[in-house]
XYZ file of C-alpha atoms in Angstrom:
782
model
C 29.070 20.259 6.978
C 31.208 19.164 9.914
C 31.286 15.431 9.127
C 32.697 14.412 12.511
C 29.962 16.350 14.329
C 27.372 14.786 12.046
C 28.638 11.261 12.785
C 28.638 11.970 16.529
C 25.056 13.245 16.528
C 23.834 10.576 14.121
C 25.351 7.565 15.877
C 24.103 8.858 19.227
C 20.561 8.251 17.978
C 21.194 4.655 16.867
C 21.597 1.283 18.618
C 25.146 0.366 19.645
C 25.315 -2.158 16.830
C 24.821 0.325 14.018
C 24.980 -2.296 11.279
C 21.928 -4.017 12.751
C 19.828 -0.831 12.532
C 16.786 -1.071 10.272
C 16.306 1.381 7.393
C 13.550 3.019 9.453
C 15.914 3.518 12.409
C 18.606 4.933 10.131
C 16.082 7.274 8.531
C 14.761 8.468 11.875
C 18.256 9.149 13.208
C 19.360 10.865 10.004
C 16.254 13.039 9.820
C 16.532 14.142 13.438
C 20.242 14.878 13.039
C 19.736 17.034 9.963
C 16.804 18.857 11.571
C 18.954 19.643 14.619
C 21.886 20.862 12.527
C 19.749 23.243 10.477
C 17.215 24.286 13.140
C 18.681 27.776 13.520
C 18.531 28.378 9.785
C 14.859 27.415 9.774
C 14.023 29.578 12.796
C 15.773 32.581 11.277
C 13.940 32.132 7.988
C 10.554 31.932 9.728
C 11.196 35.234 11.454
C 12.320 36.777 8.173
C 9.094 35.654 6.471
C 6.937 37.190 9.191
C 8.752 40.526 9.103
C 7.821 41.415 5.521
C 5.116 40.905 2.932
C 4.703 37.179 2.411
C 2.508 34.725 0.562
C 0.601 31.668 1.746
C -0.203 28.771 -0.587
C -3.394 26.949 0.424
C -3.816 23.528 -1.142
C -5.681 20.298 -0.360
C -2.598 18.407 -1.540
C 1.155 18.696 -1.187
C 2.642 15.667 -2.884
C 6.101 16.156 -1.387
C 7.312 12.591 -1.869
C 10.159 11.156 0.156
C 12.041 13.947 1.930
C 15.371 12.416 2.894
C 17.339 12.333 -0.367
C 15.945 15.631 -1.624
C 16.798 17.410 1.631
C 20.350 16.084 1.552
C 20.726 17.276 -2.034
C 19.395 20.816 -1.568
C 21.359 21.274 1.662
C 24.511 20.336 -0.241
C 25.412 17.452 2.073
C 24.342 14.417 0.034
C 27.872 13.228 -0.826
C 29.226 13.900 2.678
C 26.407 11.953 4.308
C 26.880 9.153 1.792
C 30.578 9.070 2.673
C 29.818 9.087 6.402
C 27.417 6.164 5.971
C 30.083 4.174 4.133
C 32.611 4.900 6.866
C 30.108 3.485 9.360
C 29.599 0.371 7.214
C 26.012 1.200 6.257
C 24.380 2.132 2.967
C 22.465 5.337 2.232
C 20.683 3.472 -0.565
C 18.932 1.328 2.073
C 16.661 4.327 2.709
C 14.922 3.509 -0.583
C 12.647 1.462 1.686
C 11.323 4.634 3.315
C 7.825 5.420 2.135
C 6.616 8.634 0.542
C 4.576 11.095 2.561
C 1.015 10.302 1.476
C -0.161 13.892 1.241
C -1.424 14.128 -2.315
C -2.568 12.330 -5.434
C -1.707 13.961 -8.739
C -0.334 16.981 -10.514
C -2.073 19.589 -8.388
C -0.346 18.377 -5.237
C 3.027 17.809 -6.894
C 2.865 21.314 -8.367
C 2.324 22.734 -4.882
C 5.409 20.883 -3.637
C 7.516 22.133 -6.561
C 6.351 25.687 -5.906
C 7.482 25.550 -2.280
C 10.872 24.205 -3.373
C 11.330 27.008 -5.890
C 10.222 29.738 -3.512
C 12.659 28.495 -0.879
C 15.480 28.397 -3.430
C 14.656 31.877 -4.740
C 14.702 33.201 -1.146
C 11.043 34.204 -1.365
C 8.758 34.328 1.704
C 6.198 31.717 0.663
C 4.758 29.116 3.051
C 2.289 26.322 2.452
C -0.824 25.254 4.362
C -2.635 21.939 3.972
C -3.836 18.795 5.756
C -1.701 16.119 7.405
C -3.554 13.057 6.168
C -3.068 9.932 8.236
C -3.512 7.585 5.285
C -3.444 9.900 2.290
C -5.126 8.495 -0.787
C -4.422 4.747 -0.470
C -1.751 2.148 -1.127
C -2.465 0.465 -4.442
C -1.860 -3.126 -5.428
C -2.856 -4.950 -8.602
C -4.560 -8.308 -8.084
C -5.745 -10.282 -11.098
C -5.523 -7.018 -13.060
C -7.800 -5.112 -10.705
C -6.823 -2.164 -8.515
C -7.012 -2.966 -4.818
C -6.796 -0.293 -2.135
C -5.322 -0.511 1.345
C -4.367 2.086 3.914
C -1.100 3.940 3.391
C 0.084 4.291 6.978
C 3.086 6.431 6.042
C 3.803 7.684 9.604
C 3.743 4.321 11.368
C 7.512 4.560 11.934
C 7.332 8.256 12.781
C 8.204 11.254 10.656
C 11.498 12.938 11.571
C 10.925 15.733 9.038
C 7.860 17.130 10.853
C 7.620 19.109 14.083
C 4.391 19.151 16.087
C 3.474 22.652 17.294
C 0.809 22.253 19.983
C 1.069 25.896 20.996
C -0.482 26.930 17.650
C -3.502 24.601 17.889
C -6.738 26.060 16.507
C -10.310 25.137 17.442
C -12.554 24.537 14.432
C -16.311 24.798 14.931
C -18.953 23.077 12.855
C -22.617 22.873 13.693
C -22.710 20.290 16.494
C -18.979 19.554 16.501
C -15.765 21.231 17.609
C -12.362 19.778 16.770
C -8.743 20.727 17.264
C -6.489 21.513 14.329
C -2.957 20.663 15.479
C -0.151 21.892 13.200
C 2.848 19.871 12.074
C 5.569 21.899 10.369
C 7.833 20.554 7.643
C 10.882 22.562 6.527
C 11.310 23.278 2.825
C 15.037 23.833 2.422
C 16.212 26.120 -0.351
C 19.075 25.152 -2.644
C 22.222 27.202 -1.981
C 20.417 29.730 0.158
C 19.811 30.340 3.843
C 16.073 30.550 3.168
C 13.795 27.792 4.449
C 10.079 27.677 3.728
C 7.530 26.063 6.013
C 4.777 23.663 5.058
C 2.250 23.709 7.889
C -0.069 20.716 7.819
C -3.093 20.458 10.114
C -4.087 17.250 11.864
C -7.629 16.874 13.223
C -7.934 15.748 16.833
C -10.800 15.651 19.355
C -11.278 18.248 22.052
C -12.143 15.402 24.427
C -10.497 12.156 23.443
C -12.392 9.702 25.624
C -15.564 9.703 27.727
C -14.677 7.634 30.793
C -18.226 7.691 32.192
C -19.639 6.153 29.029
C -16.892 3.557 29.019
C -17.737 2.591 32.619
C -21.334 2.172 31.500
C -19.946 -0.297 28.940
C -20.917 1.890 25.974
C -17.460 1.344 24.527
C -17.936 2.641 21.002
C -19.765 5.777 22.123
C -16.958 6.489 24.611
C -14.586 7.060 21.656
C -17.123 8.661 19.353
C -15.705 12.181 19.499
C -12.194 10.946 18.742
C -13.345 8.908 15.743
C -15.437 11.679 14.198
C -12.721 14.289 14.723
C -9.913 12.167 13.291
C -12.033 11.245 10.276
C -11.498 14.811 9.022
C -7.797 14.295 8.348
C -7.825 10.532 7.928
C -8.069 10.168 4.120
C -7.492 12.390 1.087
C -10.646 12.863 -1.014
C -13.084 10.519 0.756
C -15.724 9.011 -1.493
C -18.539 11.568 -1.791
C -21.254 9.467 -3.437
C -23.468 10.107 -0.404
C -24.332 13.196 1.633
C -22.131 11.937 4.463
C -19.180 11.774 2.097
C -19.927 15.262 0.795
C -20.086 16.612 4.337
C -16.728 15.075 5.165
C -15.128 16.689 2.103
C -16.608 20.060 3.024
C -15.408 19.584 6.596
C -11.888 18.951 5.290
C -11.874 22.066 3.171
C -13.198 24.285 5.924
C -10.906 22.633 8.472
C -7.611 23.597 6.885
C -8.883 26.919 5.511
C -10.125 28.097 8.914
C -7.017 26.865 10.728
C -4.668 28.453 8.197
C -6.378 31.848 8.241
C -6.503 31.807 12.036
C -2.769 31.131 12.044
C -2.090 33.950 9.577
C -4.169 36.421 11.581
C -2.645 35.420 14.925
C 0.890 35.845 13.644
C 0.112 39.166 12.013
C -1.532 40.582 15.129
C 1.328 39.391 17.306
C 3.830 41.254 15.138
C 1.903 44.379 14.108
C -0.805 44.738 16.741
C -3.482 45.508 14.149
C -5.218 43.899 11.197
C -5.806 47.160 9.352
C -2.665 46.505 7.328
C -3.250 42.764 6.836
C -3.649 43.086 3.056
C -0.314 44.907 2.897
C 1.544 41.950 4.391
C -0.171 38.787 3.192
C -1.232 37.350 -0.147
C -3.129 34.041 -0.148
C -3.110 31.785 -3.195
C -6.108 29.474 -3.530
C -4.919 26.343 -5.322
C -8.083 25.412 -7.235
C -11.550 25.653 -5.672
C -10.855 23.417 -2.634
C -9.735 26.311 -0.364
C -12.229 28.905 -1.711
C -14.264 28.493 1.495
C -11.413 30.637 2.886
C -13.054 33.743 1.436
C -16.184 33.724 3.626
C -14.096 32.383 6.521
C -11.728 35.363 6.442
C -14.717 37.684 6.359
C -16.271 35.807 9.297
C -13.143 36.173 11.389
C -12.739 39.858 10.565
C -16.393 40.644 11.260
C -17.169 38.360 14.204
C -13.812 38.378 15.977
C -12.220 41.677 15.032
C -15.134 44.114 14.672
C -14.772 44.945 10.978
C -17.817 45.772 8.895
C -18.801 43.268 6.236
C -18.013 45.805 3.525
C -14.515 46.449 4.881
C -13.843 42.733 5.335
C -14.938 41.966 1.761
C -12.724 44.755 0.450
C -9.748 43.249 2.303
C -10.551 39.748 1.040
C -10.504 40.999 -2.544
C -6.970 42.299 -2.016
C -5.662 39.239 -0.165
C -6.912 36.303 -2.235
C -5.804 35.045 -5.650
C -7.257 32.064 -7.485
C -5.568 29.424 -9.638
C -7.910 27.480 -11.901
C -6.748 23.952 -12.752
C -9.559 22.657 -14.925
C -11.790 23.553 -17.839
C -14.307 20.820 -17.032
C -17.514 22.036 -15.429
C -17.943 18.861 -13.399
C -14.626 19.603 -11.657
C -15.530 23.189 -10.729
C -16.834 22.647 -7.220
C -20.419 23.378 -6.372
C -21.891 22.830 -2.900
C -25.577 22.388 -2.153
C -26.916 25.278 -0.095
C -28.709 23.025 2.386
C -25.526 21.072 3.090
C -23.445 24.204 3.725
C -26.168 25.746 5.848
C -26.470 22.579 7.933
C -22.735 22.225 8.558
C -21.564 25.866 8.550
C -24.573 28.141 9.126
C -22.538 31.302 9.746
C -20.426 30.715 6.644
C -23.585 30.204 4.612
C -25.020 33.509 5.788
C -21.792 35.255 4.759
C -21.856 33.584 1.340
C -25.356 35.019 0.884
C -23.978 38.472 1.725
C -21.090 38.037 -0.742
C -23.557 36.966 -3.410
C -25.744 39.989 -2.729
C -22.726 42.279 -2.897
C -21.788 40.778 -6.259
C -25.287 41.310 -7.637
C -25.348 44.906 -6.353
C -21.972 45.584 -7.984
C -23.218 44.212 -11.299
C -26.340 46.363 -11.232
C -24.271 49.421 -10.334
C -21.989 48.698 -13.299
C -24.935 48.285 -15.672
C -24.230 44.613 -16.356
C -27.050 42.793 -18.105
C -29.232 40.680 -15.845
C -28.581 37.579 -17.966
C -24.851 37.872 -17.400
C -25.312 38.600 -13.701
C -27.449 35.496 -13.392
C -24.694 33.444 -15.023
C -21.926 34.622 -12.678
C -23.691 34.980 -9.349
C -22.422 32.680 -6.614
C -25.725 31.120 -5.579
C -27.634 29.710 -8.530
C -30.694 27.739 -7.518
C -29.668 25.428 -4.707
C -25.956 25.395 -5.585
C -23.048 27.529 -4.388
C -20.530 27.954 -7.227
C -17.098 28.192 -5.667
C -15.285 29.269 -8.844
C -17.582 32.286 -9.190
C -16.908 33.263 -5.590
C -13.179 32.957 -6.241
C -13.380 35.119 -9.358
C -15.372 37.821 -7.564
C -13.266 38.029 -4.418
C -9.744 37.636 -5.849
C -7.174 40.104 -7.087
C -5.882 37.770 -9.776
C -7.177 34.725 -11.634
C -4.694 32.538 -13.453
C -4.620 29.534 -15.710
C -1.639 27.191 -15.825
C -0.732 26.972 -19.532
C -1.205 29.328 -22.462
C -3.992 27.298 -24.083
C -5.691 26.683 -20.738
C -5.739 30.378 -19.851
C -7.113 31.199 -23.307
C -9.900 28.641 -22.874
C -10.756 30.207 -19.497
C -11.017 33.598 -21.179
C -12.957 32.311 -24.174
C -15.436 29.964 -22.517
C -15.148 28.634 -18.965
C -14.748 32.048 -17.293
C -15.622 34.213 -20.304
C -18.153 36.337 -18.418
C -15.617 37.136 -15.725
C -12.956 37.930 -18.313
C -15.303 40.352 -20.051
C -15.936 42.111 -16.730
C -12.386 42.182 -15.357
C -9.784 41.317 -18.019
C -7.059 42.928 -15.891
C -7.464 40.164 -13.285
C -6.468 37.375 -15.661
C -2.921 36.063 -16.066
C -1.277 32.978 -17.443
C 1.258 31.201 -15.256
C 2.461 28.134 -17.123
C 3.242 25.436 -14.597
C 6.737 24.253 -13.854
C 8.733 21.602 -12.030
C 11.715 21.806 -9.718
C 14.890 20.697 -11.435
C 16.408 19.835 -8.063
C 14.247 16.738 -7.579
C 13.387 16.030 -11.198
C 16.873 15.763 -12.645
C 19.612 16.723 -10.169
C 18.354 14.106 -7.694
C 16.617 11.497 -9.815
C 19.133 11.450 -12.655
C 22.533 12.087 -11.123
C 24.276 10.451 -14.072
C 22.780 12.826 -16.639
C 23.270 15.742 -14.237
C 26.986 14.932 -14.050
C 27.255 14.980 -17.831
C 25.469 18.328 -18.009
C 27.761 19.798 -15.365
C 30.832 18.508 -17.177
C 29.745 20.009 -20.493
C 28.736 23.367 -18.997
C 31.780 23.611 -16.770
C 29.835 24.107 -13.525
C 26.560 23.098 -11.864
C 24.976 26.549 -11.738
C 22.369 25.204 -14.167
C 20.663 23.577 -11.177
C 19.622 27.110 -10.217
C 19.315 28.514 -13.748
C 17.731 25.834 -15.902
C 17.737 28.035 -19.011
C 21.464 27.298 -19.211
C 20.583 23.920 -20.695
C 20.126 25.750 -24.003
C 23.896 26.059 -24.147
C 23.995 22.301 -24.723
C 22.184 22.496 -28.079
C 25.590 22.730 -29.750
C 26.272 19.118 -28.720
C 23.206 17.768 -30.552
C 25.392 16.616 -33.442
C 28.344 15.507 -31.326
C 28.501 11.722 -31.752
C 30.533 11.252 -28.582
C 28.111 13.248 -26.408
C 25.096 11.481 -27.910
C 26.702 8.095 -27.290
C 27.316 9.018 -23.651
C 23.707 10.237 -23.403
C 22.405 6.964 -24.880
C 24.533 4.989 -22.416
C 23.168 7.025 -19.486
C 19.602 6.491 -20.701
C 20.289 2.774 -21.052
C 21.647 2.672 -17.498
C 18.534 4.399 -16.138
C 16.354 1.938 -18.052
C 18.216 -0.965 -16.482
C 17.844 0.596 -13.029
C 14.105 0.908 -13.630
C 13.879 -2.670 -14.903
C 15.657 -3.880 -11.770
C 13.310 -1.859 -9.562
C 10.184 -3.123 -11.339
C 11.419 -6.671 -10.831
C 12.064 -6.081 -7.123
C 8.908 -4.021 -6.508
C 6.367 -5.671 -8.795
C 7.909 -9.027 -9.647
C 7.724 -8.303 -13.388
C 10.568 -8.904 -15.829
C 11.219 -6.091 -18.299
C 13.868 -5.823 -20.992
C 15.858 -2.587 -20.768
C 16.894 -3.055 -24.412
C 13.352 -2.314 -25.601
C 11.794 1.092 -26.203
C 10.354 2.403 -22.924
C 7.022 4.075 -23.753
C 5.654 5.544 -20.508
C 2.310 7.019 -19.451
C 2.278 8.064 -15.793
C -0.480 10.243 -14.385
C -3.724 10.138 -12.464
C -6.227 7.694 -13.957
C -9.021 9.697 -15.555
C -11.015 9.258 -18.746
C -9.836 12.550 -20.247
C -6.185 11.505 -19.859
C -7.092 8.627 -22.205
C -5.141 5.709 -20.784
C -7.855 3.668 -22.522
C -6.764 5.064 -25.903
C -3.208 3.951 -25.140
C -4.434 0.455 -24.283
C -6.497 0.347 -27.488
C -3.393 1.318 -29.484
C -1.401 -1.565 -28.003
C -4.174 -3.992 -28.923
C -4.214 -2.447 -32.427
C -0.463 -3.087 -32.752
C -0.979 -6.646 -31.501
C -3.633 -7.326 -34.131
C -1.424 -5.718 -36.786
C 1.515 -7.973 -35.927
C -0.782 -10.993 -35.968
C -2.297 -10.222 -39.378
C 0.985 -9.079 -40.912
C -0.049 -5.473 -41.528
C 2.609 -4.360 -39.011
C 6.047 -5.825 -39.692
C 9.507 -5.355 -38.220
C 8.018 -3.892 -35.042
C 10.679 -2.694 -32.622
C 10.323 -4.426 -29.225
C 8.593 -1.983 -26.888
C 7.664 -1.969 -23.223
C 4.536 0.065 -22.515
C 4.626 1.205 -18.883
C 1.644 2.662 -17.035
C 1.557 4.193 -13.586
C -1.710 5.524 -12.197
C -4.204 5.370 -9.377
C -7.946 5.560 -9.832
C -10.147 7.156 -7.210
C -11.705 4.260 -5.251
C -15.243 5.172 -6.311
C -14.431 5.856 -9.986
C -15.810 2.673 -11.525
C -14.973 3.467 -15.135
C -11.359 4.378 -14.335
C -10.910 1.150 -12.389
C -12.300 -0.747 -15.374
C -9.633 0.880 -17.569
C -6.910 -0.408 -15.233
C -8.318 -3.906 -15.578
C -8.490 -3.541 -19.368
C -4.849 -2.409 -19.571
C -3.802 -5.474 -17.614
C -5.970 -7.707 -19.797
C -4.230 -6.357 -22.893
C -0.929 -7.067 -21.171
C -2.013 -10.640 -20.518
C -2.927 -11.170 -24.176
C 0.326 -9.869 -25.669
C 2.507 -11.669 -23.117
C 0.809 -15.030 -23.538
C 1.060 -15.065 -27.329
C 4.392 -16.485 -28.618
C 4.108 -14.241 -31.703
C 4.243 -11.063 -29.603
C 5.671 -11.884 -26.169
C 9.150 -10.773 -27.272
C 7.853 -7.693 -29.089
C 5.270 -6.141 -26.755
C 5.268 -5.922 -22.969
C 2.652 -4.089 -20.898
C 3.571 -3.189 -17.333
C 1.161 -1.522 -14.913
C 3.309 -0.619 -11.918
C 1.787 -0.840 -8.449
C 1.368 2.104 -6.114
C 2.699 4.789 -8.444
C 4.018 7.695 -6.361
C 6.705 10.392 -6.396
C 9.582 8.031 -5.657
C 8.480 5.669 -8.410
C 8.080 8.637 -10.754
C 11.697 9.643 -10.122
C 12.811 6.340 -11.631
C 10.284 6.339 -14.454
C 10.970 9.827 -15.816
C 14.719 9.183 -15.964
C 14.228 5.969 -17.945
C 11.582 7.016 -20.467
C 12.231 7.112 -24.189
C 8.687 8.178 -25.093
C 6.424 10.386 -22.959
C 2.703 9.687 -23.511
C 0.712 12.932 -23.153
C -2.472 12.051 -25.008
C -5.338 13.911 -23.323
C -8.132 15.195 -25.562
C -7.155 18.633 -26.844
C -8.550 21.308 -24.537
C -8.976 19.098 -21.455
C -5.575 18.998 -19.711
C -4.960 22.345 -18.050
C -1.189 21.978 -18.242
C 0.357 18.745 -17.092
C 3.690 18.609 -15.310
C 4.620 14.977 -15.934
C 5.238 16.028 -19.554
C 7.843 18.509 -18.265
C 9.615 15.966 -16.024
C 9.904 13.474 -18.847
C 11.091 16.143 -21.302
C 13.757 17.342 -18.846
C 15.157 13.812 -18.625
C 15.368 13.397 -22.383
C 12.106 11.832 -23.582
C 10.243 12.784 -26.726
C 6.604 13.723 -26.321
C 3.992 11.611 -28.075
C 0.955 13.759 -27.505
C -1.895 15.963 -28.516
C -1.806 19.724 -28.967
C -3.026 20.224 -25.415
C -1.928 21.851 -22.168
C 1.788 22.482 -21.851
C 2.462 20.071 -24.739
C 1.929 23.091 -26.974
C 4.645 25.035 -25.224
C 6.939 21.989 -25.172
C 6.655 21.835 -28.952
C 7.223 25.586 -29.198
C 10.417 25.245 -27.176
C 11.848 21.998 -28.560
C 10.338 21.899 -32.038
C 7.529 19.779 -33.440
C 10.125 17.938 -35.520
C 11.619 16.607 -32.289
C 8.301 15.348 -30.930
C 5.302 13.376 -32.159
C 2.047 15.332 -32.220
C -1.216 13.809 -33.367
C -4.946 14.239 -33.158
C -7.653 16.845 -33.389
C -6.828 20.277 -31.975
C -9.167 22.489 -29.991
C -10.262 24.422 -33.066
C -10.891 21.154 -34.908
C -13.012 19.740 -32.102
C -15.137 22.868 -32.011
C -16.209 22.028 -35.575
C -16.297 18.240 -35.148
C -18.193 17.809 -31.874
C -21.630 19.133 -32.968
C -21.823 16.538 -35.740
C -19.631 13.851 -34.186
C -20.896 10.287 -34.557
C -18.635 7.710 -32.941
C -20.708 4.898 -34.396
C -19.867 6.101 -37.898
C -16.142 5.756 -37.214
C -16.795 2.402 -35.546
C -18.739 1.170 -38.569
C -16.333 2.425 -41.230
C -12.898 1.681 -39.744
C -12.448 -2.102 -39.392
C -9.492 -1.859 -37.002
C -11.249 0.653 -34.726
C -14.224 -1.705 -34.679
C -12.059 -4.731 -33.890
C -10.204 -2.995 -31.055
C -13.275 -1.475 -29.411
C -15.289 -4.674 -29.823
C -12.724 -6.436 -27.658
C -14.622 -4.953 -24.723
C -17.641 -7.181 -25.419
C -16.590 -10.041 -27.712
C -14.794 -12.187 -25.149
C -11.267 -11.104 -26.053
C -10.819 -9.729 -22.534
C -12.557 -10.424 -19.243
C -13.757 -7.994 -16.583
C -14.462 -10.811 -14.164
C -18.192 -10.666 -14.821
C -18.584 -7.131 -13.459
C -20.093 -5.724 -16.647
C -17.642 -2.806 -16.508
C -16.178 -3.431 -19.970
C -19.630 -3.477 -21.505
C -20.336 -0.159 -19.800
C -17.143 1.309 -21.304
C -18.239 0.059 -24.721
C -21.672 1.604 -24.361
C -20.228 4.917 -23.171
C -18.040 5.103 -26.282
C -20.785 4.285 -28.775
C -24.073 5.387 -27.210
C -23.102 7.725 -24.370
C -23.730 7.224 -20.691
C -25.001 9.144 -17.674
C -23.800 12.722 -18.073
C -22.013 12.617 -21.415
C -22.464 12.094 -25.138
C -20.964 9.108 -27.004
C -17.139 9.023 -26.956
C -17.028 12.247 -24.978
C -13.220 12.374 -25.050
C -12.868 11.550 -28.756
C -10.941 8.295 -28.462
C -12.321 6.774 -31.640
C -11.814 9.944 -33.636
C -8.138 10.239 -32.710
C -7.313 6.520 -32.664
C -5.984 5.901 -36.177
C -3.806 9.027 -36.213
C -2.517 8.121 -32.746
C -1.532 4.586 -33.728
C 0.154 5.724 -36.932
C 2.095 8.418 -35.050
C 3.108 5.955 -32.330
C 4.327 3.447 -34.917
C 6.348 6.185 -36.652
C 7.895 7.192 -33.321
C 8.895 3.622 -32.433
C 10.228 2.997 -35.957
C 12.333 6.170 -35.764
C 13.902 4.877 -32.568
C 15.169 1.685 -34.195
C 15.912 3.129 -37.638
C 18.536 5.560 -36.344
C 19.243 5.480 -32.612
C 21.524 8.516 -32.805
C 18.936 10.583 -34.712
C 16.322 9.659 -32.117
C 18.759 10.458 -29.289
C 19.281 13.852 -30.925
C 15.538 14.535 -30.576
C 15.683 13.437 -26.942
C 18.740 15.594 -26.265
C 17.137 18.676 -27.841
C 14.049 18.192 -25.678
C 16.244 18.221 -22.584
C 18.202 21.260 -23.812
C 15.010 23.252 -24.384
C 13.227 22.425 -21.126
C 14.461 25.483 -19.206
C 11.165 27.327 -19.518
C 9.482 24.617 -17.497
C 11.352 25.257 -14.266
C 8.996 26.125 -11.424
C 11.603 28.771 -10.537
C 10.369 30.740 -13.551
C 6.742 30.218 -12.574
C 7.256 31.255 -8.958
C 9.345 34.301 -9.854
C 6.424 35.482 -11.979
C 3.842 34.794 -9.270
C 6.022 36.680 -6.786
C 6.447 39.748 -8.981
C 3.053 40.002 -10.650
C 0.522 38.405 -8.293
C 1.835 38.263 -4.737
C 4.045 41.339 -4.674
C 6.725 39.631 -2.566
C 10.480 40.048 -2.816
C 13.629 38.153 -1.883
């Protein structure tokens, strides 16, 4: 980078008194300067992508986080910009105030962001398509232990990393409504490559913004009606869908970005090749879960209605173009849309879905498939459209995201499809980008790795970390590693104090569970275990307990009552242990506010223990487990998702595995009686009874009593203790206590486990995942 040119361009975008510039002004000027300096590289890469076979990644979420530091790192200019800032008397660290792009919620969206990073770095022609949410999910605060939601207006100071492209606007038609989809492009810079990917995000806008005649008639609200209803489509991620209106809005969102993205793909292809006959030769579309599966009938609609293809030809092309990633084994998460709702909102799409369903049935009869099996896999069953079945029928490949997850798909969730087309199925174990998740967020550990390896090529080839195994018994290296971990813990403690106003002791064990709040992820089990430890310290059954800080980070969906009750319960447990003089110096519970990517960067670098405790067979993969492992945390977890592969890579002796496994649960569940465990294990009974015996308070909402009832008697859609908390609780607590005791008994031996986890994390690079997608699913090359 030409530093003098950078300073000239950068300062030209700031007030004369540079030192008085706000962090937002500095960020805006820096972003615009970098975008200008690398504009040609981005333009060249876009043309390269369009000239050859490429892939498009369609996802409802892209949890990209804060762009500025990551872009500086991958462009190789971080240190030069930092130096330039210091020369100007300003501080690059002040940009910590810049908010994350609120474009996702959990692992699915973060995975999509990691995939784009890896594809850009591997010089692969992959681009992303999604929605530019105005407010994203929400900004979370914790008040009196309860989650509170507010808007996350992440673009209120502008967004220098996005470019509006009005010339590519698409009109989206619903029954009774037409809206504009306006694209905003974000560059995805590759690390040490000229390649730049593009994330195109669609923003919903009205065709006619304001009705002046109605306004003059003093019908003020109606005058802006079209604008309000159009902008609602891209206003919020995952609007509450308890009502039909909420369901319609979700369906509108999914169709909105699917239609716009396919229109964009077709336009660009026609402009370059003049025909769509070869479309399947040049584009592969990855459907990230069932959210974008409406793309299948939409592509057929465009080919038939706009381009003159027959339905049969269009369906044949769709089967070659689309691929489907499944992210869940839970039936309730496999999307199903009511036929009347789809027909009301998208009548033409509904008629095409009927045709696809009929084609599927005809194919099954022609192949001699039993009627019972055909009835199980057909797309329209009763009054429901099953999106996963449509994806399986009209895709070239179907993949799970961890070895156990893919096996479960084959054995149960998608067993009928696997029996019909086993060649379609692949496993693609998820991964994370090492650029953000260690090179950026843990520069101290990265420097040590580079020193020991002799160069920093490991940032591109993460498998090289295996070469560091030889230092596992080097006392000097382990001491330096412990010191780095301690420094990251202190940095996190300082940030928690500044961000949340909570004091934490960096000299304690940092036991961290960070992930979306859902019952199957069992944050409630973690909270129960802390209460168990509290009772054990009080009654003397647990002695010499090593001081531990239990840190949670999670958001609950606003309408998910039970998940919000779990947040309150966690904070109630925290109140109890902190207010008791017998435990206040031994146990600390911290629920951080507004957990997001930037917060995660600090948490993963500081963790000693990584909590990955989902019920075996429920977590498709997990990627938080990989981030924590890469930064030198041991996994305390079940034999579930990618935990299995983590243990395979790093050794079970270097991690802490507990609980029933999938094969165990298959035998246990039919006869499982949570009340029997409750009745026969006094500590389980004491901990669970805290929900109703006055130990904790839910503010009179009755939510804790509902949790109690769900565990012991079942509730709504599920059997008692559906996620096996009571069954796994004693083994979990005993394993957790052993883990914490190991930490204090021999810090170097525990650090050795942490070090070996880091050394064996190479498999979990998203570079490996994307290289496999490129070669075996998309058929794209560097």
